[in-house]
XYZ file of C-alpha atoms in Angstrom:
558
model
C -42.233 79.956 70.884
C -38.958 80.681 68.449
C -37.076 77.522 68.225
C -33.186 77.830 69.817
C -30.779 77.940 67.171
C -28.629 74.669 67.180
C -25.406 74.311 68.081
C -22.904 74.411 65.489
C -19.462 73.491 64.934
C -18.519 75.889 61.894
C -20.288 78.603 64.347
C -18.340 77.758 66.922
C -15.059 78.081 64.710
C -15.514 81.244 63.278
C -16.284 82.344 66.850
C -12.737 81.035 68.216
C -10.905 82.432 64.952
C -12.381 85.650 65.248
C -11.517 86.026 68.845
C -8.177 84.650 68.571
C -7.391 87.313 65.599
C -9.059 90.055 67.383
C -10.698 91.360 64.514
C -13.867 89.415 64.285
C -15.591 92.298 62.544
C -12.969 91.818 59.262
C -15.170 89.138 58.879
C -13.874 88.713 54.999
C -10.830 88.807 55.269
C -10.390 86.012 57.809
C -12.991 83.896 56.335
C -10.338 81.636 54.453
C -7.982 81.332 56.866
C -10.141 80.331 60.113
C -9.991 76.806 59.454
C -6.759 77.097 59.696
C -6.549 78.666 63.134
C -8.379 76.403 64.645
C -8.984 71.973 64.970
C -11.835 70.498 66.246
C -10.259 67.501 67.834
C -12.430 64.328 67.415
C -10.510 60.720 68.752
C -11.098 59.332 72.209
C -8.170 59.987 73.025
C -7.744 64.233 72.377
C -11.491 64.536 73.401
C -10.119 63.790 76.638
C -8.868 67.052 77.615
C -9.713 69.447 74.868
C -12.164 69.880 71.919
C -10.515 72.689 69.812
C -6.831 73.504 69.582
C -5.053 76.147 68.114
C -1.525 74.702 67.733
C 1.483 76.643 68.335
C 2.732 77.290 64.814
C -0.840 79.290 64.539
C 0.061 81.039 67.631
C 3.854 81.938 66.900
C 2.748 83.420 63.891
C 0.251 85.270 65.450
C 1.786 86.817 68.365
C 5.679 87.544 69.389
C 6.793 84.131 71.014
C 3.559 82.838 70.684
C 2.508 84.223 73.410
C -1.418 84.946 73.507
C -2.789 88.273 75.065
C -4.703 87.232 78.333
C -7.375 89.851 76.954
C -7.738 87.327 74.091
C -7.738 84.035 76.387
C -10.729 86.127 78.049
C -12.453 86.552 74.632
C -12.342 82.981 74.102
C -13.790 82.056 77.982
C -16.637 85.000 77.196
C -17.846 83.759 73.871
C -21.008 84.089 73.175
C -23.015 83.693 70.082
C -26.046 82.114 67.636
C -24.546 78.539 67.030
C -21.808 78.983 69.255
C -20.983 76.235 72.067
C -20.651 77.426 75.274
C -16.867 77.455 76.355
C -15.406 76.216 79.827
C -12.045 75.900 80.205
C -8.767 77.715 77.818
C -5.855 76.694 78.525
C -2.346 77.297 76.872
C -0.176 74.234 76.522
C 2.736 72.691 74.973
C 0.642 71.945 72.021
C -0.897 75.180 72.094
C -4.338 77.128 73.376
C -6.887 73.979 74.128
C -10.820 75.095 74.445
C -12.738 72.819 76.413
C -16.649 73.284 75.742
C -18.883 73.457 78.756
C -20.527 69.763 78.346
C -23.206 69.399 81.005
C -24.577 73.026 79.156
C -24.403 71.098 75.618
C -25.924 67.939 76.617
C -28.599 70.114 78.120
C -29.210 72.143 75.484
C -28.980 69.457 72.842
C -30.900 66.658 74.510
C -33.546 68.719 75.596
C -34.284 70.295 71.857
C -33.004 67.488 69.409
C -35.247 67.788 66.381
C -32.965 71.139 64.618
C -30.132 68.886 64.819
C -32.022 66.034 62.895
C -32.464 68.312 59.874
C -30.326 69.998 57.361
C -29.141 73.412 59.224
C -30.520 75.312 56.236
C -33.654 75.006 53.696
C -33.377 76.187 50.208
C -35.124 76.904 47.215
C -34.822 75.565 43.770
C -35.733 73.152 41.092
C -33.217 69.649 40.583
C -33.637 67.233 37.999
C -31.751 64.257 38.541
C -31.062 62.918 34.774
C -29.574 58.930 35.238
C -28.340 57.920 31.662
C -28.098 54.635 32.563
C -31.694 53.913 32.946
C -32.669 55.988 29.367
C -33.939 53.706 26.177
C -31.643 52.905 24.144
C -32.673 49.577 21.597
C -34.982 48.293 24.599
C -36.012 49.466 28.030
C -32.952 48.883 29.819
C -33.666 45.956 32.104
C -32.131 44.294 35.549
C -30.075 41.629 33.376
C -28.786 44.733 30.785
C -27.601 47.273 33.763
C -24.096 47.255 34.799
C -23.163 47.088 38.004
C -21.159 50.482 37.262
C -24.667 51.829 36.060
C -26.285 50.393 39.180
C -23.875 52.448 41.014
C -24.801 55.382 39.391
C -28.923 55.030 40.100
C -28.346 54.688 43.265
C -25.903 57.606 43.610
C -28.688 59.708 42.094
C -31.669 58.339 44.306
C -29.598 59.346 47.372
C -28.778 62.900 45.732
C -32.871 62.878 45.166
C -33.389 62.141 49.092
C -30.920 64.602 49.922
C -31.890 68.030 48.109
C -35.318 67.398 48.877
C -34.722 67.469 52.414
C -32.793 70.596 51.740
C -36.172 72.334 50.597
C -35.522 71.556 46.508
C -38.188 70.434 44.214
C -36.785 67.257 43.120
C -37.422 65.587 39.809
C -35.830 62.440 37.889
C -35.713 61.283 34.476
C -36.013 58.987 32.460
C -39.708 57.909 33.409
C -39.394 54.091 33.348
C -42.984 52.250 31.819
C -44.428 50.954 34.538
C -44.655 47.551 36.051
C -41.757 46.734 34.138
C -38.779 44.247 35.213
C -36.453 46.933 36.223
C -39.078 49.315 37.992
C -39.605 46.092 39.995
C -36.147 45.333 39.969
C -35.522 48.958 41.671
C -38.371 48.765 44.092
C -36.520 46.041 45.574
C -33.941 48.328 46.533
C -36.024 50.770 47.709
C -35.896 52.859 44.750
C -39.485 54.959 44.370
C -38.807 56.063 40.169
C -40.960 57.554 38.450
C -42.815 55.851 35.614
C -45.475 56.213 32.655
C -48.212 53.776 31.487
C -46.559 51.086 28.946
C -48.884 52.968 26.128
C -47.289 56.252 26.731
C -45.641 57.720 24.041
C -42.945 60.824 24.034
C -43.489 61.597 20.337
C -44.535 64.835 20.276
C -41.988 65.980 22.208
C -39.101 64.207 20.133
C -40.567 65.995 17.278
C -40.304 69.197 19.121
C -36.635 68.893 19.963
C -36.211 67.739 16.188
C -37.218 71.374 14.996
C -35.700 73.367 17.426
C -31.944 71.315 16.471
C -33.010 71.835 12.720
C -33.974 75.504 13.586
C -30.600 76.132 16.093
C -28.056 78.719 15.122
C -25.831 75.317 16.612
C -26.256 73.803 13.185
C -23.561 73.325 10.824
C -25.345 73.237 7.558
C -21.932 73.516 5.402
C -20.607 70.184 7.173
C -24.284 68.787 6.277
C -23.818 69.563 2.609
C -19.941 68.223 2.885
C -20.542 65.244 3.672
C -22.519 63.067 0.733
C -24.175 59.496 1.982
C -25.041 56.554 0.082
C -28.641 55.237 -0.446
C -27.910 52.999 2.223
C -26.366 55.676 4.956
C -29.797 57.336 4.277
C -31.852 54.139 4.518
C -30.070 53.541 7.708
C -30.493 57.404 9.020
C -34.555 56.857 8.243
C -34.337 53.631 10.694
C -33.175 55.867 13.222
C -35.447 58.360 12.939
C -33.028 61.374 11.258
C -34.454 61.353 7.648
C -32.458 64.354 6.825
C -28.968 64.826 8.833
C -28.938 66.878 11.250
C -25.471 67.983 12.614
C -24.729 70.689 15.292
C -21.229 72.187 16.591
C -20.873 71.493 20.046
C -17.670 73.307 20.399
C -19.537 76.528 19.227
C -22.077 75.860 22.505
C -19.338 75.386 24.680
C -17.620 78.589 23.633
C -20.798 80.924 23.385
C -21.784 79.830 26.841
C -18.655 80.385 28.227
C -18.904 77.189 29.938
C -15.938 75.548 31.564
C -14.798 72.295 31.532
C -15.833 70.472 29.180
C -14.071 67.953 27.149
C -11.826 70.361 24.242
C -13.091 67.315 21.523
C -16.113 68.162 21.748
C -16.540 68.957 17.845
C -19.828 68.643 15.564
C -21.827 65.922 16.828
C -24.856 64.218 14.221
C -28.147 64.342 16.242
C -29.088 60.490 16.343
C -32.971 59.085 17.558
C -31.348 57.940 20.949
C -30.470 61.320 21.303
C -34.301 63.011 20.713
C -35.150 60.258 22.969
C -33.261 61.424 25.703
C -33.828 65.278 25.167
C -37.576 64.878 25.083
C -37.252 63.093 28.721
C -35.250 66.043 29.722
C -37.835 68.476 27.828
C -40.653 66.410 29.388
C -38.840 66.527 33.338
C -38.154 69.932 33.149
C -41.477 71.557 31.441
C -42.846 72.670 34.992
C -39.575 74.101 36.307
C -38.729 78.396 36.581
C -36.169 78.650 34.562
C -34.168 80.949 36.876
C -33.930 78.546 39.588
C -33.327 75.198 37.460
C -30.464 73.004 37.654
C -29.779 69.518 35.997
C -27.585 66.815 37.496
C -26.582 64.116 35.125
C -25.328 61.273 37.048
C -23.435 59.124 35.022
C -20.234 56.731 34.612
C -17.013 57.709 33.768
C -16.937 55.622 30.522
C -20.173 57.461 29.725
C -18.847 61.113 30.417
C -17.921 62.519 26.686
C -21.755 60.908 25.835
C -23.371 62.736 28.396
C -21.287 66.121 27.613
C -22.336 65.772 24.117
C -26.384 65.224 25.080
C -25.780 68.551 27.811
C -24.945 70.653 24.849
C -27.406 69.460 22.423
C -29.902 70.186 24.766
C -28.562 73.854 25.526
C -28.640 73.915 21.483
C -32.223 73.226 21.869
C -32.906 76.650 23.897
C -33.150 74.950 26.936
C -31.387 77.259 29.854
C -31.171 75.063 33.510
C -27.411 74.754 34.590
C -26.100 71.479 34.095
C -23.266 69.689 36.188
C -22.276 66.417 35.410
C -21.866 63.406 38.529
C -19.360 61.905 37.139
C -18.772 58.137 38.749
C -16.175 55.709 38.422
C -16.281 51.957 37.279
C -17.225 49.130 39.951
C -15.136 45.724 39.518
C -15.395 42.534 40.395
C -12.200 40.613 39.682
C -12.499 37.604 38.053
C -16.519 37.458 37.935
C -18.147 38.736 35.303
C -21.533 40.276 36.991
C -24.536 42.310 36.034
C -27.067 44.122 38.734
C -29.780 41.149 38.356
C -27.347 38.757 39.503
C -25.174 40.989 42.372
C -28.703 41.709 43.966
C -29.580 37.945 44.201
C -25.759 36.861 45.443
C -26.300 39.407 48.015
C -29.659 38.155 49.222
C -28.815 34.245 49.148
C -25.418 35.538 51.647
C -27.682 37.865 53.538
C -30.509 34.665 54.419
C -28.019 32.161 54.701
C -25.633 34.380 57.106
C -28.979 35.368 59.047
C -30.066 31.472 59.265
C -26.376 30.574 60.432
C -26.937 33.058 63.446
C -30.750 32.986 64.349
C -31.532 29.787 62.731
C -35.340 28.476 62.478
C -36.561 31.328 63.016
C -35.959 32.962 60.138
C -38.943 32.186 58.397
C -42.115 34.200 56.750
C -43.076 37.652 55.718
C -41.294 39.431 58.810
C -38.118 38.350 58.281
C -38.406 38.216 54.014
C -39.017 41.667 55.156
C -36.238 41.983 57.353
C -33.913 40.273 54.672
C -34.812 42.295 51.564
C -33.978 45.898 53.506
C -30.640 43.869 55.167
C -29.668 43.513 51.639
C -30.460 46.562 49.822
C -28.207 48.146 53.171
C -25.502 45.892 52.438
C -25.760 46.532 48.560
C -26.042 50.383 49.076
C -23.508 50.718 51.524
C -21.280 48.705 49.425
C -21.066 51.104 46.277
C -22.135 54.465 47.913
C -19.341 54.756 50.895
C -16.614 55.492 47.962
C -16.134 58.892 46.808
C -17.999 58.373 43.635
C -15.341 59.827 41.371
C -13.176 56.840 42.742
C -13.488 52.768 41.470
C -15.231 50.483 43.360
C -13.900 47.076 44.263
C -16.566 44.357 45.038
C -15.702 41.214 46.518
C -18.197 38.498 44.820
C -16.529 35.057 45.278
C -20.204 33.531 46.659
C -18.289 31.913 49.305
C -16.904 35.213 50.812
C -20.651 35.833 52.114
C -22.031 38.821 54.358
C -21.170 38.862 57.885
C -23.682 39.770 60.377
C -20.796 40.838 62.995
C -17.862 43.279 62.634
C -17.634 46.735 60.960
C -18.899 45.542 57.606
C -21.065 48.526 56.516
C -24.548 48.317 55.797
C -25.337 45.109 58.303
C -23.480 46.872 60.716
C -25.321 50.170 60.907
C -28.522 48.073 60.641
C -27.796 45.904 63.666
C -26.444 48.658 65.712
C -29.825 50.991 64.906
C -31.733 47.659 65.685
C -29.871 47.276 69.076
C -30.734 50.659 70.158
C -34.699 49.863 69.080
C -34.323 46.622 71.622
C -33.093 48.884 74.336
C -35.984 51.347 74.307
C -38.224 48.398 74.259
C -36.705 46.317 77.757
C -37.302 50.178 79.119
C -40.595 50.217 78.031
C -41.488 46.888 79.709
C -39.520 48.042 82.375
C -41.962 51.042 83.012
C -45.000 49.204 82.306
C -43.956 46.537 84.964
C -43.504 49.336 87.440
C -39.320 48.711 87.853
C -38.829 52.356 86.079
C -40.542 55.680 86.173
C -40.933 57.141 82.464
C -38.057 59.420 81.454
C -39.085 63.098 83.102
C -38.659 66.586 81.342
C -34.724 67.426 80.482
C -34.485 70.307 83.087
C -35.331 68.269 85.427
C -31.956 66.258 85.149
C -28.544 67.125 86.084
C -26.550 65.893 82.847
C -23.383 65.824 85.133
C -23.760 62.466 84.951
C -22.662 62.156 81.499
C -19.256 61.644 82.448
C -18.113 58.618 80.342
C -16.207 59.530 77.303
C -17.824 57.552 74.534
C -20.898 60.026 75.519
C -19.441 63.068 74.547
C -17.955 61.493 71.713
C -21.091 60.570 70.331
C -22.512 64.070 70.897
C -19.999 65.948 69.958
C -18.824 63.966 66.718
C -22.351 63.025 65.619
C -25.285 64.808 67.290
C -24.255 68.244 66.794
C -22.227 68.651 63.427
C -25.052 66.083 61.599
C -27.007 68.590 60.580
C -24.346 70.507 58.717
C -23.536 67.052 57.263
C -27.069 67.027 55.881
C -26.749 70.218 54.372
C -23.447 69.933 52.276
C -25.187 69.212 48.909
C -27.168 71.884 48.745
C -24.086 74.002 50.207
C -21.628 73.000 47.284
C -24.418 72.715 44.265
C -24.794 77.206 45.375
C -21.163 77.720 45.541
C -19.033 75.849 43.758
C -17.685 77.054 40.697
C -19.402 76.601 37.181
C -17.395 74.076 35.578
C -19.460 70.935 34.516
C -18.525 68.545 36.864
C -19.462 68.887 40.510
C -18.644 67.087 43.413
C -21.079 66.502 46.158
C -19.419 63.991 48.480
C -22.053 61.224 47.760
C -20.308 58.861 50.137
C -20.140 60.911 53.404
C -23.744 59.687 54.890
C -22.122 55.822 54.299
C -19.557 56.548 55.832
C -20.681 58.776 58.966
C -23.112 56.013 59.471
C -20.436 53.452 59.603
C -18.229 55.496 62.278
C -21.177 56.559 64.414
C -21.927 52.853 64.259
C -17.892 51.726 65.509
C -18.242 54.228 68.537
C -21.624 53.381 69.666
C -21.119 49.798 69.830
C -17.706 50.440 71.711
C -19.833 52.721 74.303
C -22.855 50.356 74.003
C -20.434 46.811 75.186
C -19.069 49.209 78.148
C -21.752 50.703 79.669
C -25.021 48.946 81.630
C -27.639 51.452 80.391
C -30.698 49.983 82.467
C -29.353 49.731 85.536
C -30.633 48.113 88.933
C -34.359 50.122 89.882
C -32.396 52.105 92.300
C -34.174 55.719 93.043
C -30.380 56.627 92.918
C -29.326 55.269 89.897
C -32.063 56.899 87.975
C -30.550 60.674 86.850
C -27.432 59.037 85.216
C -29.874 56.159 83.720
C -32.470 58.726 82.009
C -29.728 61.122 80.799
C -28.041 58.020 78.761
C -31.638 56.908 77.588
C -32.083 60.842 76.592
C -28.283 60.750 74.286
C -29.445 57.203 73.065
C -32.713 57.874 71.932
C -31.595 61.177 70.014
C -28.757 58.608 68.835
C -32.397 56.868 67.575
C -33.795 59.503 65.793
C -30.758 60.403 63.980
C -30.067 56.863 62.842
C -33.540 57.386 61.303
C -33.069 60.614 59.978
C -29.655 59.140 57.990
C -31.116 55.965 56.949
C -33.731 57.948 55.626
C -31.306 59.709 52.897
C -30.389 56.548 51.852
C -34.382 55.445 51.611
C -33.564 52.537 54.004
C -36.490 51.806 56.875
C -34.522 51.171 60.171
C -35.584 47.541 61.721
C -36.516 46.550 64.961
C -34.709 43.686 65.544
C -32.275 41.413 63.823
C-alpha cells in the first residue's frame, strides 16, 4: 500500500497563492511572491478563528477595491491537492480573506498515519564531511582542559549538522579522527558525542607526505616569492622542526580567483604551507578518500576568530587537486563574564547544578546508576541547549556564577524539554496500568473515532504548529546546503531544533496543566479520551524524533 503524502504547510501555501492569483499554472513567476500573499497564523489567539490570512493590502493590490472574485473564494473552498490541507471555511473580513482548515479531517488524517511527519519530507543523496578545526592536532591532541568553550560550541554545532544530513539520506563523515580512548574522546562521549577515532599507534604519514608533493607540484606555488625571500640558518633549522625542510609557499588569492569562488576574505595572499597544515589536509585527504567526487561537499565548522585560518586551509587543499565544495560554518564566540572557563570545567559546573537542583526537588532518591544516568543526559540537554538555541553566527552569553544553578522548573531550555518529554512518558504509563487493571479499553483503530472531540485550542495548536510543519523543519539543511548560493559561508539555521523544542515544550505544558487527559472510566468519556492519547502520543514520537538530532535519549521520568 502507497503511503499518503503528508500534509504540508508550504503545499498548502502555494495552493492558496495560486488560487488567489488565478494563475496557478505560471507557477514561476509567482513562486517568489506567494509568501507574500499569504500568513499562516500561529498564536492562540489568531488560531482561534483562522489559520491563513491574506491581509487586505495583498488583496487591494490584487483586485479593484479589494474586492475578491467569488469564483476565486470558490477556488480556495475547492482546493485540492498532494500536501494540501483540506479547507473549511473562507471568509472575507476586515483584516482580509481568513481560511479556516477542516480540523476533524487533519487530525484524522494526521493521527491516523504519523510516521511521514516524523521524518524529513524529503531524502537526498550526497557525500558530507563535517571538518571541526577545533578538535585537529595542533602541538598535542587537543584535550577537555585545552578546548574553548567557543570551540565546544562549534563540535557540537557540527555533531548536530552530522545527525541532521544523515537523516536527510547523506553519507555523513567527520574529521579529525581523534586516537582513541583518549581524555577528550571520553570527554565527548559524555555528551553524547559518537567521533570517530584511530588506534593511539596510527600514524597519517603517508598521507602528509602525499599532500607535501602535490603543494610542491601545484601550479598554486609561488616559486619567485620562494627564491625572494632568503632565511637564516636558524629560520631553516626552525622550518625542519616543523616538518617544511624546503619552503613551500602557495598564492591563495590565485585559487580564489581561478575558481571563481565567492566570498572569501580579499587578504587572502601567499600563504607558507606549515606541518599543522599537512596535518590537517591529510585528515581531510584521509575523510574524503571514499567519497564521488561529483556529489562531495565539505563543511568546516569553525569559530569566528578561526575563520581567515580555516579559509586559508580550504584553499590549500583545493591547491592540492582536491575538488568537494567547501562552505564554511562560521560560529561566533561564547562568553562568560567575569569567569574565565574552559569545556572541562563548564561540563562539571553544569553537572554539580544539575545533581544538586535534582536532590533539592526529589531528594534521597537520587541515588545509583539510574539516576547518574538520568543526570549525565539532564546535563548534556542543558549544556546543548544552552549553546545550540543561538543562531550560530551570533555570540553566546553563558551565565556561570555557580550559585545561579539549573532550575528544574520554568522555560529554561534543555531541562525543560526533558521534563516535559518525561511527563508525557508518565502519562502513557498510568494508561497502561489503567488498561491492564481493566479501568480502560486499549486505544482502538483511528477510523474508528470521531476526532470532533478535539475541540480545545491548545490541540490544534500543537498539531498545527508542530505535528505537521516538523517534517519540513527536519529537512531545511539539506534544503539550503542544494540551493543556496556558492559563496563560502553557509547558513543552516543550527539553532531552530533548540528552539522548536523549547516552544513545543511552553504550549504543551500550558495544554497539559488544563486538560484531565485520563478521565473518569466512563464508556462516554472514552472517544474524546483516546483522540487526546492519539495527539499526545504522536506529540511522543516526535519529541523522540527531535531529541534524536540532537543525539539526546528521551527519559522516562525525572
Amino acid at each position: 500500500m502507497e503511503e499518503a503524502v503528508p500534509f504540508s504547510i508550504v503545499s498548502t501555501v502555494k495552493a492558496l497563492s495560486g488560487a488567489l492569483r488565478g494563475d496557478a499554472e505560471n507557477e514561476a513567476e509567482i513562486s517568489r511572491e506567494r509568501e507574500k500573499l499569504w500568513f499562516k497564523e500561529s498564536s492562540a489567539k489568531n488560531l482561534r478563528n483562522r489559520d491563513f490570512l491574506s491581509p487586505n493590502t495583498v488583496l487591494t493590490t490584487l483586485y479593484a477595491g479589494g474586492e475578491v472574485p467569488s469564483d476565486v473564494v470558490s477556488g480556495i473552498r475547492s482546493l485540492r491537492g498532494s500536501g494540501v490541507l483540506p479547507i473549511g471555511a473562507t471568509e472575507v473580513t476586515a483584516e482580509g480573506l481568513r481560511v479556516c482548515v477542516d480540523r476533524c479531517t487533519a487530525f484524522r488524517h494526521v493521527l491516523c498515519e504519523i510516521q511521514p511527519y516524523l521524518r524529513p519530507a524529503a531524502q537526498r543523496q550526497g557525500c558530507v564531511l563535517i571538518n571541526c578545526p577545533a578538535l585537529h592536532t595542533k602541538q598535542a591532541v587537543p584535550s577537555p582542559d585545552t578546548l574553548a568553550l567557543g570551540q565546544l560550541r562549534t563540535v557540537l554545532i557540527a555533531d548536530h549538522l552530522g545527525a541532521q544530513l544523515r537523516r536527510q539520506g547523506y553519507t555523513v563523515s567527520f574529521c579529525p579522527a581523534l586516537p582513541q580512548e583518549s581524555d577528550i574522546v571520553n570527554f565527548l562521549k559524555t555528551l553524547g558525542i559518537d567521533w570517530p577515532t584511530v588506534p593511539v599507534s596510527w600514524t597519517n604519514e603517508d598521507r602528509e607526505e602525499k599532500m607535501k608533493k602535490a603543494l610542491e607540484n601545484s601550479t598554486y606555488r609561488d616559486r619567485e616569492m620562494e627564491r625572494g625571500k632568503r632565511r637564516s640558518r636558524g629560520e631553516e633549522i626552525e622550518g625542519e622542526k616543523r616538518g617544511i625542510k624546503e619552503e613551500v609557499r602557495i598564492n591563495l588569492k590565485q585559487v580564489v580567483q581561478d575558481e571563481n569562488l565567492q566570498g572569501y576574505d580579499p587578504s587572502l595572499g601567499t600563504c607558507t604551507v606549515q606541518k599543522e597544515a599537512l596535518c590537517h589536509l591529510a585528515q581531510l585527504d584521509s575523510a574524503t578518500a571514499d567519497f564521488p567526487v561529483c556529489t562531495s561537499t565539505a563543511l568546516h565548522v569553525t569559530s569566528c576568530q578561526d575563520e581567515f585560518r580555516q579559509q586559508q586551509t580550504a584553499m590549500l587543499w583545493r591547491a592540492t587537486g582536491a575538488t568537494a565544495v567547501q562552505r564554511l560554518v562560521i560560529c561566533g564566540p561564547v562568553k562568560t563574564p567575569g569567569v574565565q572557563m574552559n569545556a572541562a570545567q563548564y561540563l562539571q559546573l553544569r553537572k554539580a547544578q544539575m545533581k544538586e537542583a535534582s536532590e533539592m526537588k526529589y531528594g534521597d532518591q537520587v541515588e545509583g546508576q539510574t539516576w547518574d544516568d538520568i543526570i549525565r543526559v539532564m546535563t548534556s540537554a542543558t549544556v546543548r541547549f544552552e549553546l545550540l538555541s543561538t543562531v550560530h553566527t551570533s555570540p553566546v552569553t553563558l551565565d556561570v556564577q555557580r550559585d545561579s544553578g539549573v532550575s528544574t522548573k520554568g522555560p529554561r531550555g534543555g531541562v525543560f524539554v526533558m521534563y516535559n518529554c518525561a511527563r508525557l512518558h508518565t502519562l502513557f504509563s498510568s494508561y497502561e496500568k489503567g488498561v491492564e487493571q481493566g479501568l480502560y479499553p486499549e486505544i482502538p483503530g483511528g477510523t474508528e473515532l470521531d476526532f470532533t472531540a478535539l475541540k480545545e485550542e491548545g490541540e490544534w495548536l500543537l498539531l498545527f504548529n508542530y505535528l505537521i510543519p516538523f517534517s519540513e523543519l527536519l529537512d531545511q539543511s539539506g534544503q539550503i546546503l542544494e540551493h543556496e548560493g556558492g559563496g563560502a559561508r553557509v547558513n543552516l539555521r543550527t539553532e531552530q531544533v533548540c528552539r522548536f523544542l523549547v516552544s513545543l515544550s511552553k504550549d504543551f505544558s500550558s495544554y497539559y496543566n488544563r486538560v484531565h487527559v485520563l478521565g473518569e472510566p466512563l464508556p462516554h468519556l472514552f472517544n474524546q479520551m483516546f483522540c487526546r492519547l492519539l495527539l499526545l502520543r504522536a506529540l511522543r514520537e516526535l519529541y523522540h524524533s527531535a531529541l534524536d538530532s540532537l543525539n539526546l535519549p528521551p527519559i522516562p521520568q525525572l
